[in-house]
């Protein structure tokens, strides 16, 4: 079995020279866009793939492609080994065991799986073990004001189906969570506490262990949206103490169509399934079925096998580069982004000011210029950023905005990328005649 | 002219600031019952949050079988969005007033053809007036929705009004 080798966190910090070597592993980054070298600052939306990930997928299709967990022929055995090795690798990457990692299409699918499993536990009889997940009127689900829609709407829908009430922890003006409010909102009625590790807009890194402790003291299940953390910092779900966590492969150098839901083994084994069908059962009669333990009970139907294999290659690549180094490098880029933006007239950065901890991203407002126009202007200079509400409308409303522009960095961005971006942003207001 | 400059022509940046016709009040925007001859439509582009509410008043819409005298009397809107969507609404408000319903419907159709052409059809200034300056938008498929927002709203409002 391929496991993760010793991490490289003993090696020195990442530098521009090292990052330039890393960039060579990413074929897409070498191109020119609109006559300029591509400056890709949209990894918060989706990241790029190194050659080893592309090759892993191709190698699988060329040598081992077959259905997994069914059939006894050699290819089927090879494919099953590759698929389950991939699971063990990605599980180890987040500090979990392979029994605790369910493949999903992406984080959104993982969070919906979980919400529907709670829903299924709330109607009819799904067994004594599942009763702990049943929700009804009087129960509360707590989220935060900074959630991505993927970690908000599934809970709204779960409340609608079960009669439970949705509450939220507000943010303070500096973009951090109001932890005093959290302590009073999370209480005996709280059954689920769901929040993001890193805000995809503010760059805020939430105090996960502290919040998880609050949730557990109240007897709630704690759900982490790890979409913006699994790719960017050393993630250890056991150390953080969360019960469930969801993330997407495409944001961590992997392909689209694959992500994962982590759940503590005893919880996943008790949770009713969401999708039902082939590959997730033990005994089936015409009247009823019995289900496999996790993770298979949540993986009905043919799975995204090559994508799982490629995601494991991405996890190995990240691990070998060193998640601690990646996090430290991105933190530097994040500070450079914010300090540079704050120095430009008419720019308001959302979230923590320069000097305060944040992830390697920055969203901002340009006075007098709509985000869509900012993004268009930057694109003409070969700079790719995200514009819009970034699937966080309630957060933007709280900030008095309908849209913002976001630059988000990854391990393949140099300080030159950040500087090229800042130079271009400095020209925006002049171009649109509002400076 | 660079592609960017052809998108953001001076006239567009000026119109985006001028916001002709952007005088719809919040009360009007929230109105449930509209007088006869009046149509209103709210359009939202969920991708970028561009939003517009547009009201259109057709005068003499129903004056005893002489529809030839029907004219767009007022085109008011309120909204928030990028310079393309705001300029486009402002230009439309200037063009539409005084047109017959048929002329306005024809103008909207012409504009749509240009917007959908991916740059193959350049708007005729004699027909489209200032809206011809939006021809450059057609080369940016992601922005066509922005340019069309007010026009789609006007199309619907016109249908209600006549
Ligand atoms: C914080 C956060 N949660 C959830 C998601 C949803 O990820 P996906 O669209 O891959 O399911 C994203 C991605 O935009 C995100 O940034």
mmCIF file of C-alpha atoms in Angstrom, chain A residues 30-322:
data_model
loop_
_atom_site.group_PDB
_atom_site.id
_atom_site.type_symbol
_atom_site.label_atom_id
_atom_site.label_comp_id
_atom_site.label_asym_id
_atom_site.label_seq_id
_atom_site.Cartn_x
_atom_site.Cartn_y
_atom_site.Cartn_z
ATOM 1 C CA UNK A 30 3.167 28.465 -18.451
ATOM 2 C CA UNK A 31 0.716 30.020 -20.891
ATOM 3 C CA UNK A 32 0.016 33.601 -21.885
ATOM 4 C CA UNK A 33 -3.465 35.058 -21.553
ATOM 5 C CA UNK A 34 -4.516 38.155 -23.477
ATOM 6 C CA UNK A 35 -0.895 38.773 -24.369
ATOM 7 C CA UNK A 36 0.409 38.566 -20.812
ATOM 8 C CA UNK A 37 1.930 35.730 -18.785
ATOM 9 C CA UNK A 38 -0.906 34.097 -16.857
ATOM 10 C CA UNK A 39 -1.125 35.204 -13.235
ATOM 11 C CA UNK A 40 -3.483 32.685 -11.689
ATOM 12 C CA UNK A 41 -4.974 33.992 -8.450
ATOM 13 C CA UNK A 42 -8.207 32.034 -8.401
ATOM 14 C CA UNK A 43 -7.185 28.850 -6.609
ATOM 15 C CA UNK A 44 -9.848 29.479 -3.982
ATOM 16 C CA UNK A 45 -12.365 28.667 -6.712
ATOM 17 C CA UNK A 46 -10.402 25.838 -8.282
ATOM 18 C CA UNK A 47 -6.736 24.894 -8.258
ATOM 19 C CA UNK A 48 -4.475 23.636 -11.048
ATOM 20 C CA UNK A 49 -3.130 20.100 -11.478
ATOM 21 C CA UNK A 50 0.542 19.102 -11.358
ATOM 22 C CA UNK A 51 1.770 16.639 -13.983
ATOM 23 C CA UNK A 52 1.911 13.779 -11.443
ATOM 24 C CA UNK A 53 -1.847 14.101 -10.881
ATOM 25 C CA UNK A 54 -2.600 14.155 -14.609
ATOM 26 C CA UNK A 55 -0.341 11.133 -15.076
ATOM 27 C CA UNK A 56 -1.919 9.202 -12.211
ATOM 28 C CA UNK A 57 -5.306 9.489 -13.870
ATOM 29 C CA UNK A 58 -3.948 8.538 -17.273
ATOM 30 C CA UNK A 59 -1.951 5.629 -15.848
ATOM 31 C CA UNK A 60 -5.069 4.305 -14.161
ATOM 32 C CA UNK A 61 -7.035 4.376 -17.400
ATOM 33 C CA UNK A 62 -4.165 2.865 -19.391
ATOM 34 C CA UNK A 63 -3.356 0.037 -16.994
ATOM 35 C CA UNK A 64 -5.997 -0.698 -14.395
ATOM 36 C CA UNK A 65 -9.379 0.668 -15.396
ATOM 37 C CA UNK A 66 -12.103 -1.630 -14.100
ATOM 38 C CA UNK A 67 -15.058 -1.703 -11.730
ATOM 39 C CA UNK A 68 -14.108 -1.815 -8.073
ATOM 40 C CA UNK A 69 -15.427 -4.065 -5.308
ATOM 41 C CA UNK A 70 -17.041 -6.362 -7.846
ATOM 42 C CA UNK A 71 -15.587 -9.050 -10.094
ATOM 43 C CA UNK A 72 -12.640 -11.304 -9.460
ATOM 44 C CA UNK A 73 -10.507 -10.652 -12.509
ATOM 45 C CA UNK A 74 -7.041 -9.201 -12.252
ATOM 46 C CA UNK A 75 -7.874 -5.708 -13.444
ATOM 47 C CA UNK A 76 -10.776 -5.495 -11.006
ATOM 48 C CA UNK A 77 -8.452 -6.448 -8.163
ATOM 49 C CA UNK A 78 -5.839 -3.903 -9.276
ATOM 50 C CA UNK A 79 -8.448 -1.180 -9.608
ATOM 51 C CA UNK A 80 -9.884 -1.957 -6.182
ATOM 52 C CA UNK A 81 -6.393 -1.817 -4.657
ATOM 53 C CA UNK A 82 -5.705 1.523 -6.286
ATOM 54 C CA UNK A 83 -9.076 2.904 -5.183
ATOM 55 C CA UNK A 84 -8.665 1.801 -1.574
ATOM 56 C CA UNK A 85 -5.009 2.902 -1.453
ATOM 57 C CA UNK A 86 -6.232 6.290 -2.566
ATOM 58 C CA UNK A 87 -8.732 6.351 0.267
ATOM 59 C CA UNK A 88 -6.058 5.463 2.831
ATOM 60 C CA UNK A 89 -3.758 8.152 1.452
ATOM 61 C CA UNK A 90 -6.340 10.941 1.481
ATOM 62 C CA UNK A 91 -7.584 9.842 4.920
ATOM 63 C CA UNK A 92 -4.023 9.946 6.298
ATOM 64 C CA UNK A 93 -3.615 13.390 4.714
ATOM 65 C CA UNK A 94 -6.300 14.767 7.071
ATOM 66 C CA UNK A 95 -5.384 12.602 10.077
ATOM 67 C CA UNK A 96 -8.201 10.072 9.666
ATOM 68 C CA UNK A 97 -8.368 6.322 9.065
ATOM 69 C CA UNK A 98 -9.579 4.856 5.790
ATOM 70 C CA UNK A 99 -12.828 3.637 7.382
ATOM 71 C CA UNK A 100 -13.679 7.247 8.095
ATOM 72 C CA UNK A 101 -13.395 8.694 4.606
ATOM 73 C CA UNK A 102 -16.368 8.610 2.246
ATOM 74 C CA UNK A 103 -15.849 9.630 -1.377
ATOM 75 C CA UNK A 104 -18.245 12.296 -2.595
ATOM 76 C CA UNK A 105 -18.404 14.393 -5.751
ATOM 77 C CA UNK A 106 -17.211 17.509 -3.884
ATOM 78 C CA UNK A 107 -17.705 19.299 -0.574
ATOM 79 C CA UNK A 108 -21.227 20.341 -1.507
ATOM 80 C CA UNK A 109 -22.180 16.718 -2.102
ATOM 81 C CA UNK A 110 -20.557 15.684 1.192
ATOM 82 C CA UNK A 111 -22.490 18.266 3.190
ATOM 83 C CA UNK A 112 -25.735 17.341 1.447
ATOM 84 C CA UNK A 113 -25.069 13.655 2.093
ATOM 85 C CA UNK A 114 -24.732 14.452 5.758
ATOM 86 C CA UNK A 115 -27.831 16.655 5.907
ATOM 87 C CA UNK A 116 -29.913 14.013 4.132
ATOM 88 C CA UNK A 117 -28.590 11.287 6.421
ATOM 89 C CA UNK A 118 -29.780 13.340 9.419
ATOM 90 C CA UNK A 119 -33.047 13.820 7.585
ATOM 91 C CA UNK A 120 -33.433 10.091 7.004
ATOM 92 C CA UNK A 121 -32.753 9.462 10.687
ATOM 93 C CA UNK A 122 -35.602 11.866 11.487
ATOM 94 C CA UNK A 123 -38.369 10.073 9.598
ATOM 95 C CA UNK A 124 -39.574 6.498 10.026
ATOM 96 C CA UNK A 125 -37.532 3.921 11.867
ATOM 97 C CA UNK A 126 -33.924 3.682 10.779
ATOM 98 C CA UNK A 127 -32.851 1.710 13.833
ATOM 99 C CA UNK A 128 -31.767 2.370 17.408
ATOM 100 C CA UNK A 129 -28.270 3.506 16.420
ATOM 101 C CA UNK A 130 -29.655 6.190 14.124
ATOM 102 C CA UNK A 131 -31.936 7.735 16.721
ATOM 103 C CA UNK A 132 -29.134 9.999 17.991
ATOM 104 C CA UNK A 133 -29.308 11.861 14.640
ATOM 105 C CA UNK A 134 -33.072 12.458 14.633
ATOM 106 C CA UNK A 135 -34.109 16.131 14.577
ATOM 107 C CA UNK A 136 -37.450 17.770 15.188
ATOM 108 C CA UNK A 137 -39.151 20.980 16.304
ATOM 109 C CA UNK A 138 -37.304 22.593 19.203
ATOM 110 C CA UNK A 139 -33.931 21.367 17.982
ATOM 111 C CA UNK A 140 -31.453 23.890 16.620
ATOM 112 C CA UNK A 141 -28.782 23.866 13.954
ATOM 113 C CA UNK A 142 -26.149 26.572 14.306
ATOM 114 C CA UNK A 143 -24.079 27.916 11.404
ATOM 115 C CA UNK A 144 -22.147 31.182 10.981
ATOM 116 C CA UNK A 145 -22.732 34.375 9.048
ATOM 117 C CA UNK A 146 -19.622 33.733 6.931
ATOM 118 C CA UNK A 147 -20.663 30.367 5.479
ATOM 119 C CA UNK A 148 -20.425 29.436 1.826
ATOM 120 C CA UNK A 149 -23.881 28.550 0.518
ATOM 121 C CA UNK A 150 -22.745 24.897 0.465
ATOM 122 C CA UNK A 151 -22.605 24.901 4.264
ATOM 123 C CA UNK A 152 -25.791 26.915 4.696
ATOM 124 C CA UNK A 153 -28.532 25.823 2.326
ATOM 125 C CA UNK A 154 -28.338 22.066 3.098
ATOM 126 C CA UNK A 155 -28.985 22.999 6.764
ATOM 127 C CA UNK A 156 -31.820 25.376 5.826
ATOM 128 C CA UNK A 157 -33.365 22.505 3.919
ATOM 129 C CA UNK A 158 -32.820 20.068 6.784
ATOM 130 C CA UNK A 159 -34.617 22.503 9.108
ATOM 131 C CA UNK A 160 -37.466 22.804 6.638
ATOM 132 C CA UNK A 161 -37.845 19.030 6.470
ATOM 133 C CA UNK A 162 -37.585 18.343 10.200
ATOM 134 C CA UNK A 163 -39.017 21.458 11.860
ATOM 135 C CA UNK A 164 -35.691 22.290 13.509
ATOM 136 C CA UNK A 165 -34.593 25.933 13.739
ATOM 137 C CA UNK A 166 -31.545 27.437 12.044
ATOM 138 C CA UNK A 167 -29.490 29.977 13.981
ATOM 139 C CA UNK A 168 -26.251 31.716 13.142
ATOM 140 C CA UNK A 169 -23.176 33.081 14.875
ATOM 141 C CA UNK A 170 -22.628 36.666 13.687
ATOM 142 C CA UNK A 171 -19.291 38.154 12.652
ATOM 143 C CA UNK A 172 -17.648 41.190 14.199
ATOM 144 C CA UNK A 173 -16.681 44.206 12.117
ATOM 145 C CA UNK A 174 -13.139 42.872 11.688
ATOM 146 C CA UNK A 175 -14.565 39.769 10.024
ATOM 147 C CA UNK A 176 -13.858 37.319 12.841
ATOM 148 C CA UNK A 177 -16.609 35.316 14.504
ATOM 149 C CA UNK A 178 -18.289 36.812 17.549
ATOM 150 C CA UNK A 179 -17.187 34.137 20.004
ATOM 151 C CA UNK A 180 -19.099 35.680 22.904
ATOM 152 C CA UNK A 181 -22.263 35.401 20.875
ATOM 153 C CA UNK A 182 -21.280 31.853 19.912
ATOM 154 C CA UNK A 183 -21.055 30.880 23.573
ATOM 155 C CA UNK A 184 -24.612 32.066 24.207
ATOM 156 C CA UNK A 185 -26.126 30.784 20.943
ATOM 157 C CA UNK A 186 -24.700 27.277 21.251
ATOM 158 C CA UNK A 187 -26.693 25.561 23.986
ATOM 159 C CA UNK A 188 -28.817 22.644 25.063
ATOM 160 C CA UNK A 189 -31.018 22.859 21.958
ATOM 161 C CA UNK A 190 -28.074 22.792 19.566
ATOM 162 C CA UNK A 191 -27.926 19.463 17.733
ATOM 163 C CA UNK A 192 -25.609 20.395 14.884
ATOM 164 C CA UNK A 193 -22.891 23.052 14.790
ATOM 165 C CA UNK A 194 -21.614 23.576 11.243
ATOM 166 C CA UNK A 195 -18.949 26.125 10.337
ATOM 167 C CA UNK A 196 -16.114 26.767 7.953
ATOM 168 C CA UNK A 197 -12.486 26.343 8.935
ATOM 169 C CA UNK A 198 -11.271 29.137 6.645
ATOM 170 C CA UNK A 199 -13.581 31.763 5.137
ATOM 171 C CA UNK A 200 -13.393 31.774 1.346
ATOM 172 C CA UNK A 201 -14.052 35.546 1.358
ATOM 173 C CA UNK A 202 -12.497 36.972 4.516
ATOM 174 C CA UNK A 203 -9.502 34.654 4.775
ATOM 175 C CA UNK A 204 -10.302 34.344 8.472
ATOM 176 C CA UNK A 205 -9.088 31.113 10.088
ATOM 177 C CA UNK A 206 -11.662 30.116 12.691
ATOM 178 C CA UNK A 207 -10.695 28.656 16.095
ATOM 179 C CA UNK A 208 -11.967 25.181 15.272
ATOM 180 C CA UNK A 209 -10.953 23.339 18.432
ATOM 181 C CA UNK A 210 -12.510 26.030 20.630
ATOM 182 C CA UNK A 211 -15.793 26.000 18.704
ATOM 183 C CA UNK A 212 -15.839 22.196 18.587
ATOM 184 C CA UNK A 213 -15.436 22.116 22.363
ATOM 185 C CA UNK A 214 -18.394 24.498 22.729
ATOM 186 C CA UNK A 215 -20.473 22.310 20.431
ATOM 187 C CA UNK A 216 -19.558 19.099 22.198
ATOM 188 C CA UNK A 217 -20.202 20.583 25.637
ATOM 189 C CA UNK A 218 -23.730 21.275 24.379
ATOM 190 C CA UNK A 219 -24.054 17.719 23.044
ATOM 191 C CA UNK A 220 -24.072 18.786 19.382
ATOM 192 C CA UNK A 221 -22.495 17.142 16.355
ATOM 193 C CA UNK A 222 -19.717 19.325 14.980
ATOM 194 C CA UNK A 223 -19.407 19.646 11.200
ATOM 195 C CA UNK A 224 -16.414 21.358 9.599
ATOM 196 C CA UNK A 225 -16.345 22.804 6.091
ATOM 197 C CA UNK A 226 -12.689 22.097 5.326
ATOM 198 C CA UNK A 227 -12.883 23.218 1.701
ATOM 199 C CA UNK A 228 -10.480 26.117 2.155
ATOM 200 C CA UNK A 229 -8.288 24.480 4.793
ATOM 201 C CA UNK A 230 -7.547 20.926 3.616
ATOM 202 C CA UNK A 231 -5.713 22.330 0.543
ATOM 203 C CA UNK A 232 -3.778 25.014 2.380
ATOM 204 C CA UNK A 233 -2.751 24.063 5.921
ATOM 205 C CA UNK A 234 -1.854 20.969 7.947
ATOM 206 C CA UNK A 235 -5.268 19.496 8.759
ATOM 207 C CA UNK A 236 -5.740 16.978 11.562
ATOM 208 C CA UNK A 237 -9.435 16.304 12.073
ATOM 209 C CA UNK A 238 -8.744 14.197 15.181
ATOM 210 C CA UNK A 239 -6.699 16.893 16.868
ATOM 211 C CA UNK A 240 -9.380 19.472 16.048
ATOM 212 C CA UNK A 241 -12.019 17.181 17.503
ATOM 213 C CA UNK A 242 -14.678 17.615 14.839
ATOM 214 C CA UNK A 243 -17.212 14.857 14.116
ATOM 215 C CA UNK A 244 -17.537 15.427 10.376
ATOM 216 C CA UNK A 245 -15.574 17.359 7.760
ATOM 217 C CA UNK A 246 -16.067 17.909 4.027
ATOM 218 C CA UNK A 247 -13.661 19.040 1.311
ATOM 219 C CA UNK A 248 -13.224 19.100 -2.469
ATOM 220 C CA UNK A 249 -10.429 17.537 -4.520
ATOM 221 C CA UNK A 250 -10.385 20.220 -7.195
ATOM 222 C CA UNK A 251 -9.310 22.858 -4.686
ATOM 223 C CA UNK A 252 -6.281 20.788 -3.612
ATOM 224 C CA UNK A 253 -4.564 20.072 -6.935
ATOM 225 C CA UNK A 254 -6.882 17.166 -7.745
ATOM 226 C CA UNK A 255 -9.434 16.630 -10.492
ATOM 227 C CA UNK A 256 -13.053 17.760 -10.443
ATOM 228 C CA UNK A 257 -15.750 15.252 -9.533
ATOM 229 C CA UNK A 258 -14.092 13.964 -6.371
ATOM 230 C CA UNK A 259 -14.161 15.099 -2.767
ATOM 231 C CA UNK A 260 -14.617 13.496 0.595
ATOM 232 C CA UNK A 261 -16.647 13.484 3.755
ATOM 233 C CA UNK A 262 -14.836 12.548 6.936
ATOM 234 C CA UNK A 263 -16.836 11.195 9.866
ATOM 235 C CA UNK A 264 -15.833 9.555 13.115
ATOM 236 C CA UNK A 265 -16.095 5.805 12.536
ATOM 237 C CA UNK A 266 -18.727 5.087 15.186
ATOM 238 C CA UNK A 267 -20.896 7.907 13.855
ATOM 239 C CA UNK A 268 -20.610 6.890 10.197
ATOM 240 C CA UNK A 269 -21.495 3.304 11.101
ATOM 241 C CA UNK A 270 -24.660 4.475 12.855
ATOM 242 C CA UNK A 271 -25.736 7.106 10.326
ATOM 243 C CA UNK A 272 -28.440 6.023 7.865
ATOM 244 C CA UNK A 273 -27.433 6.063 4.204
ATOM 245 C CA UNK A 274 -28.392 8.860 1.818
ATOM 246 C CA UNK A 275 -28.187 7.342 -1.658
ATOM 247 C CA UNK A 276 -29.201 3.694 -1.847
ATOM 248 C CA UNK A 277 -28.436 1.108 -4.510
ATOM 249 C CA UNK A 278 -25.627 -1.190 -5.569
ATOM 250 C CA UNK A 279 -22.323 -1.610 -3.735
ATOM 251 C CA UNK A 280 -23.596 -0.440 -0.355
ATOM 252 C CA UNK A 281 -25.482 -3.509 0.906
ATOM 253 C CA UNK A 282 -25.005 -6.922 2.506
ATOM 254 C CA UNK A 283 -28.332 -8.767 2.130
ATOM 255 C CA UNK A 284 -31.159 -7.623 -0.119
ATOM 256 C CA UNK A 285 -34.634 -9.111 -0.382
ATOM 257 C CA UNK A 286 -37.509 -7.720 -2.399
ATOM 258 C CA UNK A 287 -38.768 -6.083 0.783
ATOM 259 C CA UNK A 288 -35.661 -4.674 2.442
ATOM 260 C CA UNK A 289 -31.903 -4.360 2.568
ATOM 261 C CA UNK A 290 -29.112 -4.377 5.083
ATOM 262 C CA UNK A 291 -26.242 -1.979 4.671
ATOM 263 C CA UNK A 292 -22.495 -2.306 4.725
ATOM 264 C CA UNK A 293 -20.586 -0.389 7.369
ATOM 265 C CA UNK A 294 -18.948 2.889 6.406
ATOM 266 C CA UNK A 295 -17.555 4.003 4.084
ATOM 267 C CA UNK A 296 -19.244 1.662 1.583
ATOM 268 C CA UNK A 297 -22.721 2.310 2.952
ATOM 269 C CA UNK A 298 -22.451 5.864 1.601
ATOM 270 C CA UNK A 299 -21.000 4.926 -1.779
ATOM 271 C CA UNK A 300 -23.931 3.612 -3.770
ATOM 272 C CA UNK A 301 -23.278 3.089 -7.458
ATOM 273 C CA UNK A 302 -20.084 3.236 -9.473
ATOM 274 C CA UNK A 303 -17.648 5.672 -7.927
ATOM 275 C CA UNK A 304 -15.290 8.245 -9.498
ATOM 276 C CA UNK A 305 -12.379 5.820 -9.370
ATOM 277 C CA UNK A 306 -9.708 7.471 -11.497
ATOM 278 C CA UNK A 307 -10.499 10.773 -9.817
ATOM 279 C CA UNK A 308 -9.918 9.212 -6.393
ATOM 280 C CA UNK A 309 -6.599 7.797 -7.577
ATOM 281 C CA UNK A 310 -5.579 11.188 -8.953
ATOM 282 C CA UNK A 311 -6.651 12.967 -5.766
ATOM 283 C CA UNK A 312 -4.385 10.649 -3.786
ATOM 284 C CA UNK A 313 -1.521 11.679 -6.078
ATOM 285 C CA UNK A 314 -2.363 15.303 -5.286
ATOM 286 C CA UNK A 315 -2.396 14.583 -1.539
ATOM 287 C CA UNK A 316 1.036 12.933 -1.834
ATOM 288 C CA UNK A 317 2.379 15.896 -3.800
ATOM 289 C CA UNK A 318 1.117 18.336 -1.167
ATOM 290 C CA UNK A 319 2.364 16.181 1.681
ATOM 291 C CA UNK A 320 5.813 15.835 0.160
ATOM 292 C CA UNK A 321 6.026 19.570 -0.411
ATOM 293 C CA UNK A 322 4.996 20.004 3.228
#
